[in-house]
Coordinates of C-alpha atoms and ligand atoms in Angstrom, one line a residue:
X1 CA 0.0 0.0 0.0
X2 CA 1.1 3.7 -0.6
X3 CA 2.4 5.5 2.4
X4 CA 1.5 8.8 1.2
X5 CA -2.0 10.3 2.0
X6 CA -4.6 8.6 -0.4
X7 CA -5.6 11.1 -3.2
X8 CA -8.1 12.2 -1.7
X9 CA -6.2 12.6 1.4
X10 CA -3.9 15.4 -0.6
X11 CA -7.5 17.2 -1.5
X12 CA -8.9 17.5 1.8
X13 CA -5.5 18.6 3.4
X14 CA -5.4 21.4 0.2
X15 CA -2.7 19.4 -1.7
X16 CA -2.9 20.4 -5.0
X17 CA -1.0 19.7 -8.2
X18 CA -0.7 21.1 -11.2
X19 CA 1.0 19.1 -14.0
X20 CA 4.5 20.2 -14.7
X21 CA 4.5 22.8 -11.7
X22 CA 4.4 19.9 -9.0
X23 CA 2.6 19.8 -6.3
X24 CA 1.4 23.0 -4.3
X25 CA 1.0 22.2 -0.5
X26 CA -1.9 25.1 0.6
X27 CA -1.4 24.3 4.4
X28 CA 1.9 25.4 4.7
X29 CA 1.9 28.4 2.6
X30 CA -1.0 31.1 1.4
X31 CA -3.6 29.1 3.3
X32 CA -1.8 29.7 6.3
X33 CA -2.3 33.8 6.4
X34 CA -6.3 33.3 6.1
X35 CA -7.9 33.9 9.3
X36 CA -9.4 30.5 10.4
X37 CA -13.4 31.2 9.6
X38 CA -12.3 32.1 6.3
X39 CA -9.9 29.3 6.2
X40 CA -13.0 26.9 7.1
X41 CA -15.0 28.9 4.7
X42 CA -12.6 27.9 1.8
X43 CA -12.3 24.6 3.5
X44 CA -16.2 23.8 3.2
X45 CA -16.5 25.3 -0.2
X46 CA -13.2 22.9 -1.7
X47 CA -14.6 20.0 0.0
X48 CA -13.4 17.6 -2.4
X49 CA -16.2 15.6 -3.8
X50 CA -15.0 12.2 -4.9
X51 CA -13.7 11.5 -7.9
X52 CA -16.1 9.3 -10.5
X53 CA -15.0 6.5 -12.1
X54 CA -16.1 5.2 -16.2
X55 CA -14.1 2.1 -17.3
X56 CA -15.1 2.1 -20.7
X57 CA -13.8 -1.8 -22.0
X58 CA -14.2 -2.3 -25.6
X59 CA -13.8 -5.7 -26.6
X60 CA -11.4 -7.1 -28.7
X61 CA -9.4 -3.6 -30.1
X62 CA -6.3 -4.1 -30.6
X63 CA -2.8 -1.7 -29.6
X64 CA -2.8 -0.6 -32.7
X65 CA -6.7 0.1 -33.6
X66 CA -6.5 3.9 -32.3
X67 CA -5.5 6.6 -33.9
X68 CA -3.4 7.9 -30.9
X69 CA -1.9 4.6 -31.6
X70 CA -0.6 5.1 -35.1
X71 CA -3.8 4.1 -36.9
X72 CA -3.9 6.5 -39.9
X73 CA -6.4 4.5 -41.9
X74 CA -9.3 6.2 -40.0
X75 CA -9.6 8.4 -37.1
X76 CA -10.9 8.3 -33.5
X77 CA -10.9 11.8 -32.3
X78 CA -13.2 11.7 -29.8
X79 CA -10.6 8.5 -27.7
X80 CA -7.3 10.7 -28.9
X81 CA -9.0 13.8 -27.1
X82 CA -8.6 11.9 -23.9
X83 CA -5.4 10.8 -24.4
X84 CA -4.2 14.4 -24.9
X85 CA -5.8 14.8 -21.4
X86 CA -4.5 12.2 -19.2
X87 CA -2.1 9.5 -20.2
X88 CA -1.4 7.3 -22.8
X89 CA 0.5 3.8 -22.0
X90 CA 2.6 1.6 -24.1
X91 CA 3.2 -1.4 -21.5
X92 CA -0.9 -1.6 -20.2
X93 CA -2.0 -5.2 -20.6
X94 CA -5.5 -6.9 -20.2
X95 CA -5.1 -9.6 -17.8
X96 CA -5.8 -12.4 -20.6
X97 CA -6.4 -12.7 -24.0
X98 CA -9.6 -13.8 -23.8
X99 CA -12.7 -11.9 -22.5
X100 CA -14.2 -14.0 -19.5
X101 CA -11.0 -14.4 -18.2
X102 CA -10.3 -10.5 -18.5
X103 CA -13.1 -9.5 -17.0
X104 CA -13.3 -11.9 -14.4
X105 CA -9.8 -10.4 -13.3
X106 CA -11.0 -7.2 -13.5
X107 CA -13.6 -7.5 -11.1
X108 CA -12.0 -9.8 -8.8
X109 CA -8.5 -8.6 -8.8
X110 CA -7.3 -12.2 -9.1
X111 CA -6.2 -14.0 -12.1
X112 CA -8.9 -16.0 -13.9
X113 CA -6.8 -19.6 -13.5
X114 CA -7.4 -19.5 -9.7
X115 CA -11.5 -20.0 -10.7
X116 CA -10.7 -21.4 -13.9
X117 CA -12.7 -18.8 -15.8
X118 CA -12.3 -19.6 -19.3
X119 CA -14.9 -18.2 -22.5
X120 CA -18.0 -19.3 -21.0
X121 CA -21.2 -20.4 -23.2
X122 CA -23.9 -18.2 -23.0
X123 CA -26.4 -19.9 -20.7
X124 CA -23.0 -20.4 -18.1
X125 CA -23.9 -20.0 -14.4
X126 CA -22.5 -16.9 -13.1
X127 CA -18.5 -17.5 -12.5
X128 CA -17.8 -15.1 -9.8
X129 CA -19.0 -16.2 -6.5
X130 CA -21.6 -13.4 -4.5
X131 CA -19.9 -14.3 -1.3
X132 CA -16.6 -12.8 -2.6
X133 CA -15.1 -9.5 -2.9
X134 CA -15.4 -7.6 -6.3
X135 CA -14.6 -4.3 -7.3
X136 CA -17.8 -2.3 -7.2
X137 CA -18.5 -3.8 -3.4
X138 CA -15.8 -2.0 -2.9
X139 CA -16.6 1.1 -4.4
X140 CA -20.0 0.7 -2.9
X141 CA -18.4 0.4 0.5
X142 CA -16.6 4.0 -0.3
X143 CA -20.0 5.5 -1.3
X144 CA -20.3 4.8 -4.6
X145 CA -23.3 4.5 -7.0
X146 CA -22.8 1.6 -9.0
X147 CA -23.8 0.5 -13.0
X148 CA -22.5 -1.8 -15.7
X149 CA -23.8 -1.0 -19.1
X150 CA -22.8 -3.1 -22.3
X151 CA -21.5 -6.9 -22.7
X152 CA -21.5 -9.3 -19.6
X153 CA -19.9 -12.8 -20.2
X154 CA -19.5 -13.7 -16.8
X155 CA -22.4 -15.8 -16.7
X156 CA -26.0 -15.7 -14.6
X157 CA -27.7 -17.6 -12.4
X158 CA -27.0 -20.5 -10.8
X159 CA -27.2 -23.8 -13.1
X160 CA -30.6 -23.7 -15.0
X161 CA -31.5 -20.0 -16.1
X162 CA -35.0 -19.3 -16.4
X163 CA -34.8 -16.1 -18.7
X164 CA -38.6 -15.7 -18.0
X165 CA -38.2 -14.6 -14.1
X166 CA -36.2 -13.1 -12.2
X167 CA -32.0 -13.9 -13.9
X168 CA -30.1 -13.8 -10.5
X169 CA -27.5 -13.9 -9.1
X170 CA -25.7 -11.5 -11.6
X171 CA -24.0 -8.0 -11.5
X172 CA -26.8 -6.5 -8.7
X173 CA -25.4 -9.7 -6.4
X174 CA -21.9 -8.3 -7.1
X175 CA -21.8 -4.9 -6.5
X176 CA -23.8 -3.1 -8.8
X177 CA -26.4 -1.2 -8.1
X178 CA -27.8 -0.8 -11.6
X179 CA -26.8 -3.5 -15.0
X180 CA -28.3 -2.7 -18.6
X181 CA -26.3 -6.3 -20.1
X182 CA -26.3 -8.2 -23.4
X183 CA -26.1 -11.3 -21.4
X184 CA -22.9 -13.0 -23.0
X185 CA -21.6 -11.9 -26.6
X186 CA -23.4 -10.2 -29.6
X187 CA -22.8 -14.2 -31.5
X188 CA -24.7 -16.1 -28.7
X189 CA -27.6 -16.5 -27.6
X190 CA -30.3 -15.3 -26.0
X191 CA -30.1 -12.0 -28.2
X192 CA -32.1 -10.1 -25.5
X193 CA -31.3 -7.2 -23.5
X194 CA -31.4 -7.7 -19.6
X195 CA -32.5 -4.8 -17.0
X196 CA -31.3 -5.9 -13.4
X197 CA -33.1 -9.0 -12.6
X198 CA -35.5 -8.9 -16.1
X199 CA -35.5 -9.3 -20.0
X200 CA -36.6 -6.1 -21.4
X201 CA -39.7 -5.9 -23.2
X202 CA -40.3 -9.9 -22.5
X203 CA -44.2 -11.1 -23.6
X204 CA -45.0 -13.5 -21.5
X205 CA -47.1 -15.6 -23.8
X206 CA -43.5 -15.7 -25.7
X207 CA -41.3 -17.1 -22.9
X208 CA -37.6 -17.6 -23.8
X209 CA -35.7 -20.7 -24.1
X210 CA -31.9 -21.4 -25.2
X211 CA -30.3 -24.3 -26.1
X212 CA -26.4 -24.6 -26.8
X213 CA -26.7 -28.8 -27.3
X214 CA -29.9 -29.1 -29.6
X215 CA -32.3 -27.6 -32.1
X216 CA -35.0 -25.7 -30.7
X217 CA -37.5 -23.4 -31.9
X218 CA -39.1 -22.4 -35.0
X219 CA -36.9 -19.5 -35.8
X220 CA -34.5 -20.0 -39.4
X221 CA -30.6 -21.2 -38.8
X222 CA -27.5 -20.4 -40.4
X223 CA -27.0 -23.7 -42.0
X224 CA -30.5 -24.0 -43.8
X225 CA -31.0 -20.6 -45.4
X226 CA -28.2 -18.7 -45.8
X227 CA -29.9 -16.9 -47.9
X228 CA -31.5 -14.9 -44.6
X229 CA -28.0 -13.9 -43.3
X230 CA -26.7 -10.0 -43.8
X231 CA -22.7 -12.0 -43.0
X232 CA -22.3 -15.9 -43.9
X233 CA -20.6 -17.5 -40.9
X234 CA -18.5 -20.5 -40.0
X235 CA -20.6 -23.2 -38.4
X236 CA -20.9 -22.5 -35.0
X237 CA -21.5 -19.6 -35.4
X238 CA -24.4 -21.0 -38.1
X239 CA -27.3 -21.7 -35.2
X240 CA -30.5 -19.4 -34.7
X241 CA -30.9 -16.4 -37.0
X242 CA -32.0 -13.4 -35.2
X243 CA -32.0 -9.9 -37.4
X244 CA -30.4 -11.5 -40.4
X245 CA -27.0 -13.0 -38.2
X246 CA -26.8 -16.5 -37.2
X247 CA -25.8 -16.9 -33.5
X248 CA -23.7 -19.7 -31.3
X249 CA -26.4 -21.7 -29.6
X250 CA -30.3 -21.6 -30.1
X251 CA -33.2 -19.8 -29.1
X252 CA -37.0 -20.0 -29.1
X253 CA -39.2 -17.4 -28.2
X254 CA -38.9 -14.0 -26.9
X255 CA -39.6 -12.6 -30.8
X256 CA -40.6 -8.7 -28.8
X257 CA -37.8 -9.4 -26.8
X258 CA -35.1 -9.5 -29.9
X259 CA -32.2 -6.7 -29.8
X260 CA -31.4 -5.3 -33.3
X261 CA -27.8 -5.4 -33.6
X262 CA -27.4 -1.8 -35.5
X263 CA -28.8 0.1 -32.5
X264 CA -26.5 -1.1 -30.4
X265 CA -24.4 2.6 -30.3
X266 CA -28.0 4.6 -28.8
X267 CA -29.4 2.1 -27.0
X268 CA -26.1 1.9 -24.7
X269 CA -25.2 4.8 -24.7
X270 CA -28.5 6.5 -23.8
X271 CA -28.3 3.7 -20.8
X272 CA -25.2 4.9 -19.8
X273 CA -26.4 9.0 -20.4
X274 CA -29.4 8.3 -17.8
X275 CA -27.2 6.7 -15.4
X276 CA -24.4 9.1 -15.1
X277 CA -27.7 11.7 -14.9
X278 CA -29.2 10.1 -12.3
X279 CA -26.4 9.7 -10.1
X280 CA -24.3 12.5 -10.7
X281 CA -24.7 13.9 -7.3
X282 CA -22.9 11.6 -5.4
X283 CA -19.9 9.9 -6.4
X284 CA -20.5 6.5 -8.9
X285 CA -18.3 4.5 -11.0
X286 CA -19.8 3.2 -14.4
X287 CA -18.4 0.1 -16.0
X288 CA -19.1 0.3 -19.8
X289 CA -18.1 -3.0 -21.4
X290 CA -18.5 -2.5 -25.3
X291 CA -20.2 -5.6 -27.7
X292 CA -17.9 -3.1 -30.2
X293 CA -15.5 -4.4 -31.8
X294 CA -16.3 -8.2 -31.3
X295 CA -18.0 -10.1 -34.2
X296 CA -20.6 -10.2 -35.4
X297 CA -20.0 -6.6 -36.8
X298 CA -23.1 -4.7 -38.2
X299 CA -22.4 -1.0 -37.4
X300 CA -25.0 1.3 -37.6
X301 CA -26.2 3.1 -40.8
X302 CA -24.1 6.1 -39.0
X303 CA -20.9 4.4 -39.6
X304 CA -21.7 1.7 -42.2
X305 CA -19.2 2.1 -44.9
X306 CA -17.4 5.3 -43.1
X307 CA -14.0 3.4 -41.9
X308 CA -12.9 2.2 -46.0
X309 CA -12.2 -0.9 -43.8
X310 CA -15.6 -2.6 -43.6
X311 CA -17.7 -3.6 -40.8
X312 CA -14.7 -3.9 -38.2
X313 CA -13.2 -0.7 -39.2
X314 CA -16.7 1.3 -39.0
X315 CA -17.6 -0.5 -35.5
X316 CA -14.3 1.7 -34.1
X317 CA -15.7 4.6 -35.5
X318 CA -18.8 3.4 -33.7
X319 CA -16.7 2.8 -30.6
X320 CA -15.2 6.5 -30.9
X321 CA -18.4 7.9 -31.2
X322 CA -19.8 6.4 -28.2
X323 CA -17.0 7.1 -26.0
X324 CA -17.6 11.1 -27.5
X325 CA -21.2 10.8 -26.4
X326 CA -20.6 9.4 -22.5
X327 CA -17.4 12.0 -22.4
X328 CA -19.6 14.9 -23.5
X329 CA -22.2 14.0 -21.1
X330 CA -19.9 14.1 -17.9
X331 CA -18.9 17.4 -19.3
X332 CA -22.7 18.3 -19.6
X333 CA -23.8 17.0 -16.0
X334 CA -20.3 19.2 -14.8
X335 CA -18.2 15.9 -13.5
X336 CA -15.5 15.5 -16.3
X337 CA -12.8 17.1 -14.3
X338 CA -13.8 15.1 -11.4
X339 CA -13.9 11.6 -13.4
X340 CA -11.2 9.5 -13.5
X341 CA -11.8 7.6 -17.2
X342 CA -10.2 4.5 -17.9
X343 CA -10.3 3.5 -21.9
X344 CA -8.8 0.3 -22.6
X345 CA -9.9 -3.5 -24.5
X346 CA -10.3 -7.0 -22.7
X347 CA -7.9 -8.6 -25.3
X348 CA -6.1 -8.2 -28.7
X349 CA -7.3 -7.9 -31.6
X350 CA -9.1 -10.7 -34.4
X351 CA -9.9 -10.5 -37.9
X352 CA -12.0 -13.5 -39.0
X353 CA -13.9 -14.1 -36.0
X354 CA -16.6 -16.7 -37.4
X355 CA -18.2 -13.9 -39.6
X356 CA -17.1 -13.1 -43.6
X357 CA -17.3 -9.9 -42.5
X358 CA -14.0 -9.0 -45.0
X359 CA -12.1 -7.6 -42.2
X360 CA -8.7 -9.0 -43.5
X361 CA -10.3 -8.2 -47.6
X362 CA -10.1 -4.1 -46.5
X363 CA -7.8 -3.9 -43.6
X364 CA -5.2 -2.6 -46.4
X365 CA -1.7 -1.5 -44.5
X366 CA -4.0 -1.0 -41.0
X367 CA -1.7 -3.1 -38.3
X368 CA -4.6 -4.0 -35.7
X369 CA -1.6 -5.2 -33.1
X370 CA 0.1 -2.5 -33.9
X371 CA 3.2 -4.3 -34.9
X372 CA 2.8 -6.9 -31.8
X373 CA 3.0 -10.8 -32.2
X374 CA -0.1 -12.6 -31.7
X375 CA -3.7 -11.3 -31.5
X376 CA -6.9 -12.3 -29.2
X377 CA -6.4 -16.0 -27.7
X378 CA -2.1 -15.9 -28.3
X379 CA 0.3 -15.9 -25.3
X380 CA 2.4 -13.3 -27.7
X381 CA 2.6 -9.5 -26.3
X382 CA -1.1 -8.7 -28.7
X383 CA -3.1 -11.0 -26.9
X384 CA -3.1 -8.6 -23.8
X385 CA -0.8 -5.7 -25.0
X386 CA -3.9 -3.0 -25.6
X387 CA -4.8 0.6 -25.9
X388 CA -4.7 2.5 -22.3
X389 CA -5.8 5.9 -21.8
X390 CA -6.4 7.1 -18.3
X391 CA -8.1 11.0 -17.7
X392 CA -8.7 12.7 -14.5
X393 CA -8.4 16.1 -15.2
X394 CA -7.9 17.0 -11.0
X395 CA -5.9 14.5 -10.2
X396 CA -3.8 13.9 -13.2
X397 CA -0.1 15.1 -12.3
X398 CA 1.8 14.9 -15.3
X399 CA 0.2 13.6 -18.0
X400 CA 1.6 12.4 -21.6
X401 CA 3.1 9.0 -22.5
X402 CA 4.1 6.3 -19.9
X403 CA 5.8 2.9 -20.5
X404 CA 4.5 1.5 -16.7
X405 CA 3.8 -2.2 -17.1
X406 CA 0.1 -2.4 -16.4
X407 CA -2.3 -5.0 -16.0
X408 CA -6.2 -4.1 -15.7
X409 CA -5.9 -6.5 -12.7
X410 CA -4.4 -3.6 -10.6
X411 CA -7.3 -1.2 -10.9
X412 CA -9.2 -2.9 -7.9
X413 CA -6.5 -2.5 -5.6
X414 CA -5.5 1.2 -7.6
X415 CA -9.0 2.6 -7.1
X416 CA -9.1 0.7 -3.6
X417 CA -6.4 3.6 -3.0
X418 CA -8.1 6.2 -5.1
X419 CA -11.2 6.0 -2.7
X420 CA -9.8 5.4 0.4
X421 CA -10.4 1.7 1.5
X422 CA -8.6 -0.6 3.0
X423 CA -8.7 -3.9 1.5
X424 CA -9.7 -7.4 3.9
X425 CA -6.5 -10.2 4.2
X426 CA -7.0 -12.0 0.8
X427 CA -8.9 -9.7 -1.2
X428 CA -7.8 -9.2 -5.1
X429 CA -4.6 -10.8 -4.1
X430 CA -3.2 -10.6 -8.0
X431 CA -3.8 -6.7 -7.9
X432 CA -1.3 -4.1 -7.3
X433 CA -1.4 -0.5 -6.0
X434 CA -0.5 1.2 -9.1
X435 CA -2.5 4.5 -8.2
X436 CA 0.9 6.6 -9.1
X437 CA 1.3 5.2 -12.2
X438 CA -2.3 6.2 -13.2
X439 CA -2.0 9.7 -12.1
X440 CA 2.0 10.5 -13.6
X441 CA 3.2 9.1 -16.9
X442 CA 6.6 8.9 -15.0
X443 CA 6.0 6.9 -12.4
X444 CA 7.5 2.9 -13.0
X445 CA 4.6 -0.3 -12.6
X446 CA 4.9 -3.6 -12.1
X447 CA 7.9 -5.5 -12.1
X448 CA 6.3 -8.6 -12.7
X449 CA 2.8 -9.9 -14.2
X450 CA 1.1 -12.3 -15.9
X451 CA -0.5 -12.6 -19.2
X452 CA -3.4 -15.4 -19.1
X453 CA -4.2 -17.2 -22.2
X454 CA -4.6 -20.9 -23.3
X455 CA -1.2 -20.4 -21.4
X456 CA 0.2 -18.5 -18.9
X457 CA 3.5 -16.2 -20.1
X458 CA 5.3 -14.0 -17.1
X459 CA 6.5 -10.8 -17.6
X460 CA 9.8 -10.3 -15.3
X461 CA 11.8 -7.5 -15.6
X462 CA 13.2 -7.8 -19.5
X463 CA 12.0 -11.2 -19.7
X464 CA 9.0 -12.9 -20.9
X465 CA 8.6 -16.6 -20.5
X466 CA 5.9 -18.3 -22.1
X467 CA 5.1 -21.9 -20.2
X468 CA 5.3 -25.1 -22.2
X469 CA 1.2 -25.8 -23.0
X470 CA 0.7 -29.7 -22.4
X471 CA -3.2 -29.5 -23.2
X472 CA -4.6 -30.4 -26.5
X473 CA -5.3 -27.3 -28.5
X474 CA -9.0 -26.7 -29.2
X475 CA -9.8 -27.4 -33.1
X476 CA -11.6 -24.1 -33.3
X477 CA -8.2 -22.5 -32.3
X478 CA -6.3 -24.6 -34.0
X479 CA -7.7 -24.3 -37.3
X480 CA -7.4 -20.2 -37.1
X481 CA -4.3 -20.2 -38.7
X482 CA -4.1 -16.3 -38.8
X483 CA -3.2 -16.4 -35.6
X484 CA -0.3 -17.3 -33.9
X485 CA -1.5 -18.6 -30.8
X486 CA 1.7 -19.1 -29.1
X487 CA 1.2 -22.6 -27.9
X488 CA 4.8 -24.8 -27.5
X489 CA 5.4 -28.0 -25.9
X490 CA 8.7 -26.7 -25.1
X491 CA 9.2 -23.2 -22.5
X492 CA 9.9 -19.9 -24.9
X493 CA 11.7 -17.2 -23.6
X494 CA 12.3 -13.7 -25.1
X495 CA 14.3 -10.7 -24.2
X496 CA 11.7 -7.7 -24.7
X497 CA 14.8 -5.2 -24.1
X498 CA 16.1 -6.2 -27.6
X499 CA 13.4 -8.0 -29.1
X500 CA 9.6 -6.6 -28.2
X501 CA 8.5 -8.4 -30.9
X502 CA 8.9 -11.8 -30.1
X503 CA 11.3 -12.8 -32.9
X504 CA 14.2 -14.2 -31.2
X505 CA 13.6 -17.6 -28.6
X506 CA 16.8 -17.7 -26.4
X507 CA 15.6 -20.7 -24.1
X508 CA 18.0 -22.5 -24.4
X509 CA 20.6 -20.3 -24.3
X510 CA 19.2 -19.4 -20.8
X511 CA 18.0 -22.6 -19.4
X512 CA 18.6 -20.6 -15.8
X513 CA 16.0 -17.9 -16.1
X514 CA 13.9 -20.5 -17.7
X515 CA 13.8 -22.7 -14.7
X516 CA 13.3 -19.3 -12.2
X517 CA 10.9 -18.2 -13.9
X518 CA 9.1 -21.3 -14.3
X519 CA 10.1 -21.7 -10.4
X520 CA 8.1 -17.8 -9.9
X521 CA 5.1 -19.0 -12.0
X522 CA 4.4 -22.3 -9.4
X523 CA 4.9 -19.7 -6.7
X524 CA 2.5 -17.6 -8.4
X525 CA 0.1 -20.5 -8.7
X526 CA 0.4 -21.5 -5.0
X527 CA -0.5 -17.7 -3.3
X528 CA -4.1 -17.4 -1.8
Ligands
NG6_601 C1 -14.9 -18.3 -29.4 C2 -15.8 -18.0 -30.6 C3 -15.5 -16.6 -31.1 C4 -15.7 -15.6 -29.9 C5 -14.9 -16.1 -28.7 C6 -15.2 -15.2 -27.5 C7 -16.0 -20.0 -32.0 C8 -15.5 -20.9 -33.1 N1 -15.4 -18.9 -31.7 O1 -15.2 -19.6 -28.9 O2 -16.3 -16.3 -32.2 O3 -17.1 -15.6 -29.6 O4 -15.2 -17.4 -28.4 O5 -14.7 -14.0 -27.7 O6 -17.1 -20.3 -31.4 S1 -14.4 -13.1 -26.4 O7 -13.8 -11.9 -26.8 O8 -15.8 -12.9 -25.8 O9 -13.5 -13.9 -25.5
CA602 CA1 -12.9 -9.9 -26.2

């Protein structure tokens, strides 16, 4: 834990800083000729309100998908504003390469193998446990108003889920005191939005019910009529067709209950507008977890066609304008400056996805990994290397480009910090206090860290291991053979000092560090 006063601490005792100036200590200097009524006066009036929180996760973008992160086929001024506010990092890293697994670090602070949480099905049983501590208890304990908005895929219920009553436990048994989810992923079924406990707009002479083992239904599928789909689609991704795009699984009923795919942009975002509305008065943190730029991608007619890059280039045009709406609303309802935003991806970036959606046809020079090894689902640095922008205009101290090694893992214990509480013996034990780091683009990270995939690599100092995978690679994965999923019977090591790019194995030229590091990882493995 920092020994410093918490952030807020520096507010309340007048600690201000101003960028490149440093900090400014009021006590000790002009605050101290004030008589004391008007120093209490001044004191009442600053009384720090604090600071918001929006984690806006967009799925699947890769470290090279922003313009502020050399894209120059399109543009995404409204995500490159904030990173000319706050801080743009080179090093930040989702916790796995995968989207469960990410997520379930991100709320839990604790790496996903400790619970197994692996890409989950959508009719999965919620993975994280209500018992345990997550992230927004622990704002809530701090005084926070709490809301996720967007994609879920950390499963509901427990077992069986009756989508026709009450969908529990789920993100209100967690710590949230409002969700607006698509359930799992825009590909799976149920294609249904969900309002706390409730499907939205549910008849109930229509109940809903999913299948990801057999046929059900009377709605069209992929395989029979193709001739019904706006994208064809590989096959399991060829099951019920619901506004022209075959999904994973099956579904029957729920027809009023169907999402349409290109309004996904308002309908979010509006969610999101009427929360930050709402609670604007007191502190809250909003977790905005994109579908954007997963598959399947079917823009809206806003952005349809804009990019030149197709469907997954005009869904981050999509992604840019959202993030401009929710930014210009904080500014609107008078919190930006008070709002510490968080803009980062749950894994690397994909092309072909299950969807002929062309992505690779019109992706042209555009580097999605932004020169990186690997992509989504590889144990290579673009799996989890992604886009990080941090903003908080009062707190920020110095702004601008850092190189910290990140992991989204260490916001729990960060924010913990941010909002003043003290964590219990064995709470997000994976997570570090990297509060500094998120406030000064100068300030160092981790030392260490993990990057979960079908593997498990270790980032140590310059090294990065990569541990020998002993399972049998899923055909799914295996057959994507655009992607270098970094699976090896034998240990790799590279040295990122020299070689960030993965190029150059020196295992066995350093059988030593192999062995420590492989020594670290069981160590890892063993902490609770
Ligand atoms: C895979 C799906 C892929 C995507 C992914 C989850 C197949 C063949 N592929 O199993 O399309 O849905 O799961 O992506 O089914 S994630 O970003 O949510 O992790
Ligand atoms: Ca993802």
């Amino acid at each position: 834990m920092m020994t410093s006063p918490s952030l807020l601490g520096k507010l309340a005792l007048g600690i201000f800083c101003f960028g490149l100036a440093g900090c400014f200590d009021g006590n000790s200097t002009a605050a101290n000729s004030n008589t004391p009524t008007d120093a209490q006066d001044t004191a009442k009036a600053t009384q720090p309100q604090k600071p918001n929180v929006v984690i806006f996760y967009v799925d699947d973008l890769g470290y090279g998908d922003l313009s502020s992160y050399g894209m120059t086929a399109t543009q995404t001024p409204n995500i490159d504003a904030l990173a000319t506010d706050g801080i743009r990092y080179t090093d930040a890293h989702s916790s796995a390469a995968t989207c469960t697994p990410s997520r379930y670090s991100l709320l839990t602070g604790q790496y996903a193998f400790r619970n197994n949480a692996a890409i989950l099905p959508g009719d999965a049983p919620l993975i994280i446990d209500p018992a345990i501590p997550t992230l927004p208890k622990m704002m809530q304990k701090a005084g926070y108003k709490t809301a996720v908005v967007g994609k879920w895929h950390l499963g509901l219920g427990r077992g069986y889920v009756d989508w026709n009553t009450a969908v529990k436990p789920g993100p209100l048994e967690l710590g949230f005191d409002y969700s607006f989810l698509m359930p799992a992923t825009g590909d799976r079924v149920p294609t249904v939005y969900l309002e706390n406990h409730h499907v939205v707009n549910l008849d109930p002479d229509d109940p809903i019910t999913i299948s990801y083992d057999e046929r059900i239904g009377e709605r069209p599928v992929g395989t029979e009529s193709p001739e019904l789909l706006k994208q064809q689609a590989d096959l399991q991704h060829s099951r019920t067709i619901v506004n022209g795009i075959s999904r994973i699984g099956w579904m029957a009923g729920g027809h009023s209950a169907e999402w349409v795919d290109e309004e996904f942009p308002s309908v979010f975002t509006d969610k999101a507008i009427e929360f930050i509305q709402d609670a604007k008065a007191q502190p809250f943190l909003l977790y905005f977890p994109f579908h954007d730029i997963h598959v399947p991608r079917v823009p809206n007619e806003l952005f349809a066609g804009k990019s030149g890059m197709g469907p997954r280039g005009d869904a981050i045009l999509q992604v840019d304008w959202m993030t401009g709406r929710i930014v210009d609303a904080l500014k609107e309802a008078g919190v930006y400056d008070n709002t510490l935003i968080v803009f980062s991806s749950d894994n690397g970036p994909v092309m072909d996805d299950g969807y002929a959606d062309q992505a690779e046809e019109l992706r042209g020079e555009h580097d999605p990994a932004g020169g990186f090894r690997g992509g989504k689902y590889s144990a290579y640095e673009a799996g989890t290397r992604v886009p990080m922008i941090v903003t908080y205009p009062n707190g920020l101290v110095q702004g601008g480009e850092s190189s910290a090694l990140v992991s989204h893992i260490d916001l729990y214990r960060s924010l913990a910090e941010l909002v003043s509480v003290d964590l219990a013996d064995g709470e997000a034990i994976d997570s570090v206090n990297l509060l500094d780091a998120l406030l000064d683009s100068r300030k160092s990270g981790r030392d260490e860290m993990l990057e979960e995939s079908f593997t498990v690599s270790l980032r140590s100092g310059k090294w990065k291991f990569i541990e020998p995978f002993t399972g049998t690679t899923p055909d799914w994965l295996a057959n994507k053979t655009a992607i270098e999923n970094g699976l090896q019977a034998q240990p790799q090591l590279f040295d990122l000092s020299k070689d960030v790019h993965e190029q150059n194995d020196v295992a066995d030229q350093f059988p030593e560090v192999v062995e420590q590091l492989q020594a670290r990882l069981q160590q890892i493995r063993q902490m609770n």
